[in-house]
Amino acid sequence: MASYTTYLTFFLSLYLFSFSSLACDHSELPLKAASLGNWLLTEGWMKSSMFDGIPNKDLLDGTQVQFKSTKLQKYLSAEHGGGSIVVANRTKADIWESFKLWRVNETFYNFRVFNKLFVGLENKGQGKGIVAVSKIPNSPETFEIIRKDGDLNQVRLRAPNGLFLQVKSETEVTADYEGSSWEDEDPSVFEMVVSGAIQGEYQITNGYGPEKAAQVMRDHWNTYITEDDFKFMSENGLNAVRIPVGWWLAHDPNPPKPFVGGSLQALDNAFKWAYNHRMKVIVDLHAPRVSQNGYAHSATRDGIQEWGESDIPETVSVIDFLASRYGTHPSLAAIELMNEPLAPGMPVESLIKYYQAGYDAVRKYTSTAIVILSNRLGGHQRELLSFAKKLDRVAIDVHYYNLFWDGYKKFSPQQNIQFVYNQRAANLSAVTTPKGPLSFVGEWVADWEVKNATKRDLQRFAEAQLKVYKHATFGWAYWAYRCDDCKHWSLRWMIDNGYINLQNPEN
Ligand SMILES: *[C@@H]1O[C@H](CO)[C@@H](O)[C@H](O)[C@H]1NC(C)=O
Ligand SMILES: *[C@@H]1O[C@H](CO)[C@@H](O)[C@H](O)[C@H]1NC(C)=O
Ligand SMILES: *[C@@H]1O[C@H](CO)[C@@H](O)[C@H](O)[C@H]1NC(C)=O
Ligand SMILES: *[C@@H]1O[C@H](CO)[C@@H](O)[C@H](O)[C@H]1NC(C)=O
């Protein structure tokens, strides 16, 4: 507790500083916000029933499959992880034996191997041998997965030449089998092992397919969050929302497939509702076209982090679009340039180049909106400070979860709470510097690895975080406002059930 008092004094002086410098047009700072997660950008773990209507819903884009020949009892493997032949001589399945699905439709798929190449028929489809050499999947790389009635993990793979894949031997896999039995001895039968499912916007829209996706998504946008939610938030001590969005919204009403149009209208509505209830909006580009972290919430197709400097112009054009549309809206508080870039795949130098260009794009339309720079996951917490100091009205976004690391599994409730008062307070003060950028705890949640916590334990954990995070000079945002499959992640549920009370002046 001693160290907490030290930080408190430190924060108090900072607070006075930021108040005097920002009072003119940002007197509402620091913000208390909820993230409207899983609204305009799907995150299946928050409401998995959204995927229930998809045929073969266990075989979505990015799901990893492995194929064990029932005859040889060996796994298919892309030799060297790709660039060579496909063999069937592995007793154990690891990364070379795992194929990431690209879904063409409910039965046709491409298989992406470890080094990002695609499995296909050799000689551009003219041969019958199976190789993994193509950079882009075309018809020679498109296979039909035929599942056995009554045992969906028994499969046969029909190649684009109409014939089935078979294991002629451990080192000879060809597409020239015409039989059709489900006997274990049949060289075309495989046991399919499915793992690593991704449930993001790409998966849900491509899974439902062009006809159904538009309807499903529009129903979701119209019902998941409504004006009543803004009313609830404003009546319960919140003064802002953070809204994660995807790049396709800049192409509304006709974004590239599989994404569907209409989310822009929903975002327009959010601004209107925020205005009606005197709330502020933080627009957060969670999903650029090329994934910055490989997570489902980046709307990745297959979980591979591929964003690089060549993607800067396209990503900036999305920011430009958002800033031009909302830059002068009275409810705009901030634009966040990119959520959770992941180190080390994202070099800090590349990120800074992008942040500079994104900042300049926002400033074409507004001199007052805050520009939010998300720290890299796994990066050094102060690595953006010297760059950010040179910019006007920016905030550094840090995300604090007492989960996703095995160490937290050993923490008792009291240890979690102390961790917040000590470590988190120290971490936040390290990015809250006089004359530097504002600080923003852009994601946190009152949930943890503790299995048998009492209600009082969890209340104290939430209180501890509120007490510490209120010293973030830009504010904080709870993840999330609503979460159907995870009640502690729903601020609405936490407030309705008396776990969090933002009316308490201490918070
Ligand atoms: C599998 O077959 C390939 C091609 O002949 C060979 O290079 C590789 O060493 C074999 N691996 C095992 C584990 O037998
Ligand atoms: C699925 O895709 C394959 C390959 O492009 C095509 O031949 C087939 O007609 C499609 N099936 C449906 C139901 O659209
Ligand atoms: C948070 O602070 C602790 C203690 O000062 C430090 O060890 C840790 O590395 C910091 N965390 C981050 C993400 O920088
Ligand atoms: C449950 O909590 C008690 C103390 O509150 C602790 O000693 C015990 O190890 C916990 N059990 C589990 C399974 O976490």
Coordinates of C-alpha atoms and ligand atoms in Angstrom, one line a residue:
M1 CA 0.0 0.0 0.0
A2 CA 2.9 2.3 0.7
S3 CA 3.9 2.3 -2.9
Y4 CA 0.4 3.0 -4.0
T5 CA 0.4 6.2 -1.9
T6 CA 3.6 7.3 -3.6
Y7 CA 2.0 6.8 -7.0
L8 CA -1.0 8.6 -5.9
T9 CA 0.9 11.7 -5.0
F10 CA 2.7 11.5 -8.3
F11 CA -0.5 11.1 -10.2
L12 CA -2.1 14.0 -8.4
S13 CA 0.5 16.4 -9.6
L14 CA 0.2 15.0 -13.1
Y15 CA -3.6 15.3 -12.9
L16 CA -3.4 19.0 -12.1
F17 CA -1.0 19.5 -14.9
S18 CA -3.2 17.8 -17.5
F19 CA -6.3 19.5 -16.2
S20 CA -4.8 22.9 -16.7
S21 CA -3.5 22.1 -20.2
L22 CA -6.6 20.4 -21.5
A23 CA -9.4 22.1 -19.6
C24 CA -10.5 24.3 -22.6
D25 CA -12.0 21.5 -24.8
H26 CA -11.4 18.2 -23.0
S27 CA -12.7 19.0 -19.5
E28 CA -14.4 15.6 -19.6
L29 CA -11.1 13.8 -19.3
P30 CA -10.2 11.3 -18.0
L31 CA -12.8 9.3 -19.8
K32 CA -14.6 6.3 -18.3
A33 CA -15.5 4.1 -21.3
A34 CA -16.8 0.7 -22.3
S35 CA -15.6 -1.0 -25.4
L36 CA -18.4 -2.1 -27.8
G37 CA -16.5 -5.3 -28.5
N38 CA -18.1 -7.9 -30.8
W39 CA -20.4 -5.4 -32.3
L40 CA -19.0 -4.1 -35.6
L41 CA -16.1 -6.6 -35.4
T42 CA -17.0 -10.2 -34.6
E43 CA -15.2 -12.0 -31.7
G44 CA -16.8 -15.4 -31.5
W45 CA -15.6 -16.2 -28.0
M46 CA -17.9 -13.5 -26.7
K47 CA -21.0 -15.0 -28.4
S48 CA -20.3 -18.3 -30.1
S49 CA -24.0 -18.9 -31.0
M50 CA -23.5 -16.3 -33.8
F51 CA -21.7 -19.1 -35.7
D52 CA -24.4 -21.8 -35.1
G53 CA -26.1 -21.4 -38.5
I54 CA -22.9 -22.1 -40.5
P55 CA -22.7 -25.5 -42.3
N56 CA -19.5 -27.3 -41.4
K57 CA -18.9 -24.6 -38.7
D58 CA -15.9 -26.4 -37.4
L59 CA -14.2 -25.9 -40.7
L60 CA -13.8 -22.1 -41.0
D61 CA -11.0 -20.1 -42.4
G62 CA -7.8 -20.5 -40.4
T63 CA -8.8 -23.7 -38.6
Q64 CA -5.9 -26.1 -38.6
V65 CA -6.4 -29.6 -39.8
Q66 CA -4.2 -32.7 -39.8
F67 CA -4.7 -35.8 -41.8
K68 CA -3.7 -39.3 -40.6
S69 CA -3.9 -42.0 -43.2
T70 CA -6.0 -44.8 -41.7
K71 CA -4.1 -47.3 -43.8
L72 CA -0.5 -46.2 -43.0
Q73 CA -1.3 -44.7 -39.6
K74 CA 0.9 -41.8 -40.6
Y75 CA 0.2 -38.1 -41.0
L76 CA 0.4 -36.1 -44.2
S77 CA 3.3 -33.6 -44.1
A78 CA 4.4 -30.8 -46.3
E79 CA 8.2 -31.6 -46.5
H80 CA 10.3 -28.7 -45.2
G81 CA 7.1 -26.9 -44.2
G82 CA 6.3 -26.2 -47.9
G83 CA 8.1 -25.7 -51.2
S84 CA 8.3 -29.4 -51.9
I85 CA 6.3 -32.6 -52.0
V86 CA 3.6 -33.7 -49.6
V87 CA 4.4 -37.1 -47.9
A88 CA 2.7 -39.4 -45.5
N89 CA 5.5 -40.6 -43.2
R90 CA 5.1 -38.8 -39.9
T91 CA 4.0 -40.7 -36.8
K92 CA 3.4 -37.4 -34.9
A93 CA 1.7 -34.3 -36.1
D94 CA 3.4 -30.9 -35.6
I95 CA 3.7 -27.7 -37.6
W96 CA 4.6 -29.3 -41.0
E97 CA 1.7 -31.6 -40.6
S98 CA -0.8 -28.8 -39.9
F99 CA -2.8 -27.2 -42.7
K100 CA -4.6 -23.9 -42.3
L101 CA -7.9 -23.9 -44.1
W102 CA -9.0 -21.2 -46.6
R103 CA -12.6 -21.9 -47.1
V104 CA -14.0 -21.6 -50.7
N105 CA -17.4 -22.8 -49.6
E106 CA -18.8 -25.2 -47.2
T107 CA -17.1 -28.3 -48.8
F108 CA -14.3 -26.8 -50.9
Y109 CA -11.0 -25.7 -49.3
N110 CA -7.4 -24.6 -49.8
F111 CA -4.7 -25.9 -47.5
R112 CA -2.0 -23.4 -46.4
V113 CA 1.2 -24.9 -45.0
F114 CA 3.7 -23.7 -42.5
N115 CA 5.6 -21.4 -44.8
K116 CA 2.4 -19.9 -46.3
L117 CA 2.3 -21.9 -49.6
F118 CA -0.7 -23.8 -50.7
V119 CA -1.1 -27.6 -51.3
G120 CA -2.1 -28.5 -54.9
L121 CA -1.6 -30.7 -57.9
E122 CA 1.9 -30.6 -59.3
N123 CA 2.7 -28.9 -62.7
K124 CA 0.0 -26.2 -62.2
G125 CA -2.7 -28.9 -62.0
Q126 CA -1.5 -31.0 -64.9
G127 CA 0.2 -33.7 -62.8
K128 CA -1.2 -36.0 -60.2
G129 CA 1.5 -35.7 -57.5
I130 CA 0.6 -33.5 -54.5
V131 CA 3.0 -30.6 -53.7
A132 CA 2.9 -27.4 -51.6
V133 CA 4.4 -24.8 -53.9
S134 CA 1.8 -22.3 -54.9
K135 CA 1.8 -18.8 -53.4
I136 CA -1.8 -18.1 -54.4
P137 CA -4.6 -20.7 -54.3
N138 CA -6.3 -21.3 -57.6
S139 CA -8.3 -24.2 -58.9
P140 CA -5.3 -26.7 -58.8
E141 CA -5.2 -25.9 -55.1
T142 CA -8.9 -26.4 -54.3
F143 CA -9.9 -29.7 -52.7
E144 CA -13.3 -31.0 -51.6
I145 CA -13.5 -32.5 -48.1
I146 CA -15.9 -35.3 -48.1
R147 CA -16.9 -36.3 -44.5
K148 CA -18.3 -39.8 -43.6
D149 CA -21.9 -39.8 -42.5
G150 CA -22.0 -40.5 -38.8
D151 CA -18.2 -39.9 -38.3
L152 CA -17.3 -36.4 -39.5
N153 CA -13.7 -36.8 -38.7
Q154 CA -13.3 -39.6 -41.3
V155 CA -12.7 -37.8 -44.6
R156 CA -11.6 -38.3 -48.2
L157 CA -10.1 -35.5 -50.2
R158 CA -11.2 -35.0 -53.8
A159 CA -8.6 -33.2 -55.9
P160 CA -9.5 -30.7 -58.7
N161 CA -9.0 -33.5 -61.3
G162 CA -12.0 -35.2 -59.8
L163 CA -10.0 -38.1 -58.3
F164 CA -9.2 -38.8 -54.6
L165 CA -6.0 -38.3 -52.8
Q166 CA -4.3 -41.5 -51.8
V167 CA -1.2 -42.6 -50.0
K168 CA 0.5 -45.0 -52.4
S169 CA 3.3 -45.2 -50.0
E170 CA 4.8 -43.1 -47.2
T171 CA 6.6 -40.9 -49.8
E172 CA 4.1 -41.0 -52.6
V173 CA 0.8 -39.1 -52.2
T174 CA -1.1 -38.7 -55.5
A175 CA -4.6 -37.7 -56.7
D176 CA -5.5 -40.7 -58.8
Y177 CA -7.8 -42.9 -56.7
E178 CA -11.2 -43.9 -57.9
G179 CA -12.5 -46.2 -55.2
S180 CA -15.0 -45.1 -52.6
S181 CA -14.9 -47.2 -49.5
W182 CA -14.6 -46.1 -45.8
E183 CA -12.5 -49.1 -44.9
D184 CA -9.4 -48.4 -42.8
E185 CA -7.4 -50.2 -45.5
D186 CA -8.6 -47.8 -48.1
P187 CA -5.5 -45.6 -49.1
S188 CA -7.8 -42.5 -49.6
V189 CA -9.3 -42.5 -46.1
F190 CA -8.0 -40.1 -43.5
E191 CA -8.7 -39.4 -39.9
M192 CA -9.0 -35.6 -39.7
V193 CA -7.9 -33.8 -36.5
V194 CA -9.3 -30.3 -36.2
S195 CA -7.8 -27.6 -33.9
G196 CA -7.0 -24.0 -33.5
A197 CA -10.3 -22.6 -34.7
I198 CA -10.5 -18.8 -35.3
Q199 CA -13.8 -17.0 -34.9
G200 CA -13.6 -13.5 -36.3
E201 CA -15.3 -11.4 -38.8
Y202 CA -13.6 -13.2 -41.8
Q203 CA -14.8 -16.5 -40.5
I204 CA -18.4 -15.6 -39.8
T205 CA -18.9 -13.7 -43.1
N206 CA -17.2 -16.3 -45.3
G207 CA -18.7 -19.1 -43.3
Y208 CA -22.3 -17.9 -43.9
G209 CA -21.4 -17.1 -47.5
P210 CA -22.4 -14.2 -49.7
E211 CA -26.1 -14.9 -49.5
K212 CA -26.7 -15.3 -45.8
A213 CA -23.9 -13.2 -44.3
A214 CA -25.4 -9.8 -45.1
Q215 CA -28.6 -10.7 -43.3
V216 CA -26.9 -12.2 -40.3
M217 CA -24.6 -9.3 -39.8
R218 CA -27.2 -6.6 -40.3
D219 CA -29.5 -8.3 -37.7
H220 CA -26.5 -8.5 -35.3
W221 CA -25.6 -4.8 -35.8
N222 CA -29.2 -3.7 -35.3
T223 CA -29.8 -5.7 -32.1
Y224 CA -26.5 -6.2 -30.2
I225 CA -26.1 -2.5 -29.3
T226 CA -29.0 0.0 -29.4
E227 CA -29.6 3.5 -28.2
D228 CA -30.9 2.0 -24.9
D229 CA -27.4 0.9 -24.2
F230 CA -26.0 4.4 -24.5
K231 CA -28.8 5.5 -22.2
F232 CA -27.8 2.9 -19.7
M233 CA -24.1 3.8 -19.9
S234 CA -24.7 7.5 -19.4
E235 CA -27.0 6.9 -16.5
N236 CA -24.4 4.6 -14.8
G237 CA -21.4 6.7 -14.7
L238 CA -19.8 6.1 -18.2
N239 CA -19.0 9.0 -20.4
A240 CA -17.5 7.3 -23.5
V241 CA -17.5 4.3 -25.7
R242 CA -14.5 2.7 -27.5
I243 CA -15.7 1.2 -30.8
P244 CA -13.5 -1.4 -32.5
V245 CA -13.9 -1.3 -36.3
G246 CA -12.5 -3.1 -39.3
W247 CA -11.0 -1.7 -42.5
W248 CA -13.9 -2.8 -44.7
L249 CA -16.1 -0.1 -43.2
A250 CA -14.2 2.4 -45.3
H251 CA -15.6 0.5 -48.4
D252 CA -19.2 0.5 -47.3
P253 CA -21.7 -0.2 -48.8
N254 CA -19.8 -2.7 -51.0
P255 CA -16.7 -3.9 -49.2
P256 CA -14.6 -6.7 -50.8
K257 CA -15.8 -10.2 -50.1
P258 CA -16.5 -11.9 -47.7
F259 CA -17.1 -8.7 -45.7
V260 CA -20.6 -7.2 -46.0
G261 CA -21.8 -3.6 -46.0
G262 CA -23.8 -1.8 -43.3
S263 CA -21.4 -1.4 -40.4
L264 CA -20.8 2.2 -41.4
Q265 CA -24.4 3.0 -40.8
A266 CA -24.2 1.4 -37.4
L267 CA -21.2 3.5 -36.5
D268 CA -23.0 6.6 -37.7
N269 CA -25.9 5.6 -35.4
A270 CA -23.4 5.2 -32.5
F271 CA -22.2 8.8 -33.0
K272 CA -25.8 10.0 -33.0
W273 CA -26.7 8.1 -29.8
A274 CA -23.5 9.2 -28.1
Y275 CA -24.4 12.8 -28.9
N276 CA -28.0 12.3 -27.6
H277 CA -26.6 11.0 -24.3
R278 CA -23.7 13.3 -23.9
M279 CA -21.1 10.6 -24.4
K280 CA -17.8 10.6 -26.4
V281 CA -16.7 8.1 -29.0
I282 CA -13.2 6.6 -29.4
V283 CA -13.0 5.0 -32.9
D284 CA -10.5 2.2 -32.8
L285 CA -9.1 0.6 -35.9
H286 CA -8.9 -3.0 -34.6
A287 CA -8.6 -4.7 -37.9
P288 CA -6.5 -3.3 -40.8
R289 CA -6.7 -5.4 -44.0
V290 CA -3.5 -7.2 -43.3
S291 CA -3.3 -8.6 -39.8
Q292 CA -1.0 -6.8 -37.3
N293 CA -1.1 -9.6 -34.7
G294 CA -2.7 -12.7 -36.1
Y295 CA -5.6 -12.7 -33.6
A296 CA -9.2 -13.3 -34.5
H297 CA -10.0 -9.7 -33.5
S298 CA -7.7 -8.4 -36.2
A299 CA -10.2 -10.1 -38.7
T300 CA -7.3 -12.3 -39.9
R301 CA -8.2 -15.0 -42.4
D302 CA -5.8 -17.6 -41.0
G303 CA -4.0 -16.3 -38.0
I304 CA -0.8 -15.2 -39.7
Q305 CA 0.6 -11.8 -38.7
E306 CA 1.6 -10.2 -42.0
W307 CA 1.3 -6.4 -41.7
G308 CA 4.4 -4.6 -42.9
E309 CA 5.5 -1.2 -44.0
S310 CA 4.1 -1.7 -47.5
D311 CA 0.7 -1.8 -45.9
I312 CA 1.1 1.7 -44.4
P313 CA -0.6 3.7 -47.3
E314 CA -3.6 1.4 -47.3
T315 CA -4.0 1.5 -43.5
V316 CA -3.6 5.3 -43.4
S317 CA -6.4 5.6 -46.0
V318 CA -8.8 3.9 -43.6
I319 CA -7.8 6.4 -40.9
D320 CA -8.2 9.2 -43.4
F321 CA -11.7 7.9 -44.2
L322 CA -12.6 7.8 -40.5
A323 CA -11.2 11.2 -39.7
S324 CA -12.8 12.8 -42.7
R325 CA -16.2 11.4 -41.7
Y326 CA -16.1 12.0 -38.0
G327 CA -13.3 14.6 -37.4
T328 CA -15.6 17.5 -36.8
H329 CA -18.4 15.5 -35.0
P330 CA -18.9 17.0 -31.5
S331 CA -18.9 13.5 -30.0
L332 CA -15.5 12.4 -31.4
A333 CA -13.0 12.1 -28.6
A334 CA -10.2 10.1 -30.3
I335 CA -9.1 7.9 -33.2
E336 CA -7.0 4.9 -32.3
L337 CA -4.7 4.1 -35.2
M338 CA -4.2 0.4 -34.7
N339 CA -5.1 -2.0 -31.9
E340 CA -2.5 -4.3 -30.3
P341 CA 0.4 -4.5 -32.8
L342 CA 2.3 -7.6 -31.7
A343 CA 6.1 -7.6 -31.1
P344 CA 8.5 -8.8 -32.4
G345 CA 6.7 -9.4 -35.7
M346 CA 5.8 -5.7 -35.8
P347 CA 9.1 -3.8 -35.5
V348 CA 8.7 -0.6 -33.5
E349 CA 10.4 1.4 -36.3
S350 CA 7.6 0.3 -38.8
L351 CA 4.9 1.1 -36.3
I352 CA 6.3 4.6 -35.7
K353 CA 6.4 5.3 -39.4
Y354 CA 2.7 4.3 -39.6
Y355 CA 1.8 6.2 -36.5
Q356 CA 3.3 9.4 -37.9
A357 CA 1.4 9.0 -41.2
G358 CA -1.8 8.1 -39.4
Y359 CA -1.4 11.1 -37.1
D360 CA -0.9 13.4 -40.0
A361 CA -4.0 12.0 -41.7
V362 CA -6.2 12.7 -38.6
R363 CA -4.8 16.2 -38.3
K364 CA -6.0 17.1 -41.8
Y365 CA -9.5 17.1 -40.4
T366 CA -9.2 17.9 -36.7
S367 CA -6.7 19.6 -34.4
T368 CA -8.5 18.7 -31.2
A369 CA -9.3 14.9 -31.4
I370 CA -6.8 12.8 -29.5
V371 CA -4.8 10.4 -31.6
I372 CA -4.3 7.1 -29.7
L373 CA -1.1 5.1 -30.2
S374 CA -1.5 1.5 -28.9
N375 CA 1.7 0.1 -27.3
R376 CA 3.0 -3.1 -28.9
L377 CA 2.0 -6.3 -27.1
G378 CA 5.2 -7.7 -25.8
G379 CA 7.1 -4.4 -26.5
H380 CA 8.7 -2.2 -23.9
Q381 CA 6.0 -0.1 -22.3
R382 CA 7.9 3.2 -22.7
E383 CA 9.1 2.6 -26.3
L384 CA 6.7 5.1 -27.9
L385 CA 7.2 7.9 -25.4
S386 CA 10.0 9.9 -27.1
F387 CA 8.2 9.7 -30.5
A388 CA 4.8 10.6 -28.9
K389 CA 6.3 13.6 -27.1
K390 CA 6.8 15.3 -30.4
L391 CA 3.1 15.1 -31.3
D392 CA 0.2 17.2 -30.0
R393 CA -2.8 15.6 -28.2
V394 CA -1.9 12.0 -28.3
A395 CA -2.4 9.1 -25.9
I396 CA -0.6 5.9 -25.3
D397 CA -2.9 2.9 -24.9
V398 CA -1.9 0.1 -22.6
H399 CA -3.9 -3.1 -22.0
Y400 CA -3.9 -4.7 -18.5
Y401 CA -5.3 -8.2 -18.1
N402 CA -4.4 -10.5 -15.2
L403 CA -4.9 -13.4 -17.5
F404 CA -3.2 -15.1 -20.5
W405 CA 0.0 -15.8 -18.6
D406 CA 0.5 -19.0 -16.5
G407 CA 1.9 -17.0 -13.6
Y408 CA -1.5 -15.5 -12.8
K409 CA -2.9 -19.1 -12.3
K410 CA -1.0 -19.2 -9.0
F411 CA -2.3 -15.9 -7.8
S412 CA -4.8 -15.7 -4.9
P413 CA -7.4 -13.0 -5.0
Q414 CA -5.3 -10.9 -2.6
Q415 CA -2.2 -11.4 -4.8
N416 CA -4.1 -10.2 -7.8
I417 CA -5.3 -7.2 -6.0
Q418 CA -1.8 -6.4 -4.7
F419 CA -0.5 -6.8 -8.2
V420 CA -2.8 -4.1 -9.4
Y421 CA -1.8 -1.7 -6.6
N422 CA 1.9 -2.3 -7.0
Q423 CA 2.8 -3.5 -10.5
R424 CA 0.0 -2.0 -12.5
A425 CA 0.2 1.3 -10.7
A426 CA 4.0 1.4 -11.4
N427 CA 3.4 0.4 -15.1
L428 CA 0.8 3.1 -15.5
S429 CA 2.9 5.8 -13.9
A430 CA 5.8 4.8 -16.2
V431 CA 3.8 5.8 -19.2
T432 CA 2.1 8.8 -17.6
T433 CA 4.8 11.5 -17.9
P434 CA 4.6 15.3 -17.5
K435 CA 4.6 17.0 -20.9
G436 CA 4.4 13.6 -22.5
P437 CA 1.4 11.9 -24.2
L438 CA -1.7 11.2 -22.2
S439 CA -2.1 7.7 -20.9
F440 CA -5.0 5.4 -21.6
V441 CA -5.8 2.0 -20.1
G442 CA -7.7 1.1 -23.2
E443 CA -8.5 -2.5 -22.1
W444 CA -9.0 -4.1 -18.8
V445 CA -11.5 -6.5 -17.1
A446 CA -12.4 -7.6 -13.6
D447 CA -11.8 -11.2 -14.4
W448 CA -8.9 -13.4 -13.4
E449 CA -7.6 -17.0 -13.2
V450 CA -9.0 -17.4 -9.6
K451 CA -11.4 -20.3 -9.6
N452 CA -13.2 -20.0 -6.3
A453 CA -13.5 -16.3 -5.7
T454 CA -16.3 -14.8 -3.7
K455 CA -18.4 -11.9 -4.9
R456 CA -16.6 -9.6 -2.5
D457 CA -13.2 -10.8 -3.8
L458 CA -14.1 -9.8 -7.3
Q459 CA -15.6 -6.5 -6.2
R460 CA -12.4 -5.6 -4.5
F461 CA -10.4 -6.6 -7.6
A462 CA -12.6 -4.3 -9.7
E463 CA -12.3 -1.5 -7.1
A464 CA -8.5 -1.8 -7.0
Q465 CA -8.3 -1.4 -10.8
L466 CA -10.7 1.5 -10.8
K467 CA -8.6 3.2 -8.1
V468 CA -5.4 2.8 -10.1
Y469 CA -6.7 3.3 -13.6
K470 CA -8.5 6.5 -12.8
H471 CA -5.1 8.1 -12.8
A472 CA -4.7 7.4 -16.5
T473 CA -4.8 10.9 -17.9
F474 CA -6.9 10.1 -20.9
G475 CA -9.0 7.6 -19.1
W476 CA -9.8 3.9 -19.3
A477 CA -12.1 1.5 -21.2
Y478 CA -13.5 -1.7 -19.8
W479 CA -13.4 -4.7 -22.2
A480 CA -16.3 -5.0 -22.9
Y481 CA -19.8 -3.4 -22.6
R482 CA -21.5 -6.7 -23.4
C483 CA -20.3 -10.3 -23.5
D484 CA -22.9 -13.1 -23.8
D485 CA -20.6 -16.0 -23.1
C486 CA -18.5 -14.4 -20.4
K487 CA -20.4 -12.4 -17.7
H488 CA -17.4 -10.8 -16.0
W489 CA -16.3 -9.3 -19.3
S490 CA -19.7 -7.6 -19.6
L491 CA -19.6 -4.2 -17.8
R492 CA -23.3 -4.2 -18.2
W493 CA -23.6 -7.4 -16.3
M494 CA -21.1 -6.3 -13.6
I495 CA -23.1 -3.1 -13.0
D496 CA -26.5 -4.8 -13.1
N497 CA -25.3 -7.4 -10.6
G498 CA -23.6 -5.0 -8.2
Y499 CA -20.0 -5.9 -8.9
I500 CA -19.0 -2.5 -10.2
N501 CA -20.5 0.8 -9.1
L502 CA -19.2 3.8 -11.1
Q503 CA -21.5 6.2 -9.2
N504 CA -19.3 5.7 -6.1
P505 CA -17.3 8.9 -6.1
E506 CA -14.1 6.9 -5.2
N507 CA -14.3 5.3 -8.6
Ligands
LIG1 C1 9.7 -38.6 -45.1 O1 9.9 -38.7 -46.5 C2 10.8 -37.7 -47.0 C3 10.9 -37.9 -48.6 O2 11.4 -39.1 -48.9 C4 12.2 -37.8 -46.4 O3 13.0 -36.8 -46.9 C5 12.0 -37.7 -44.9 O4 13.2 -37.8 -44.2 C6 11.0 -38.7 -44.4 N1 10.8 -38.4 -42.9 C7 10.6 -39.4 -42.1 C8 10.3 -39.0 -40.7 O5 10.6 -40.6 -42.4
LIG2 C1 -18.0 -24.7 -54.1 O1 -16.8 -24.3 -54.8 C2 -16.4 -25.3 -55.8 C3 -15.0 -24.9 -56.3 O2 -15.0 -23.6 -56.7 C4 -17.4 -25.2 -56.9 O3 -17.1 -26.2 -57.9 C5 -18.8 -25.6 -56.3 O4 -19.8 -25.5 -57.2 C6 -19.1 -24.7 -55.1 N1 -20.3 -25.2 -54.4 C7 -21.3 -24.4 -54.0 C8 -22.4 -25.0 -53.3 O5 -21.2 -23.2 -54.3
LIG3 C1 5.5 -3.3 -15.0 O1 6.2 -3.0 -13.9 C2 7.0 -4.0 -13.3 C3 7.6 -3.6 -12.0 O2 8.2 -2.3 -12.1 C4 8.1 -4.4 -14.4 O3 8.8 -5.5 -13.9 C5 7.3 -4.9 -15.6 O4 8.2 -5.2 -16.7 C6 6.4 -3.8 -16.1 N1 5.5 -4.3 -17.2 C7 5.6 -3.8 -18.4 C8 4.6 -4.4 -19.4 O5 6.4 -3.0 -18.8
LIG4 C1 -9.8 -21.7 -2.9 O1 -9.6 -20.6 -2.0 C2 -8.8 -20.9 -0.9 C3 -8.6 -19.6 0.0 O2 -9.6 -18.6 -0.3 C4 -7.4 -21.4 -1.2 O3 -6.7 -21.8 -0.1 C5 -7.7 -22.6 -2.1 O4 -6.4 -23.1 -2.6 C6 -8.5 -22.3 -3.3 N1 -8.8 -23.5 -4.1 C7 -8.7 -23.5 -5.5 C8 -9.0 -24.7 -6.1 O5 -8.3 -22.5 -6.1

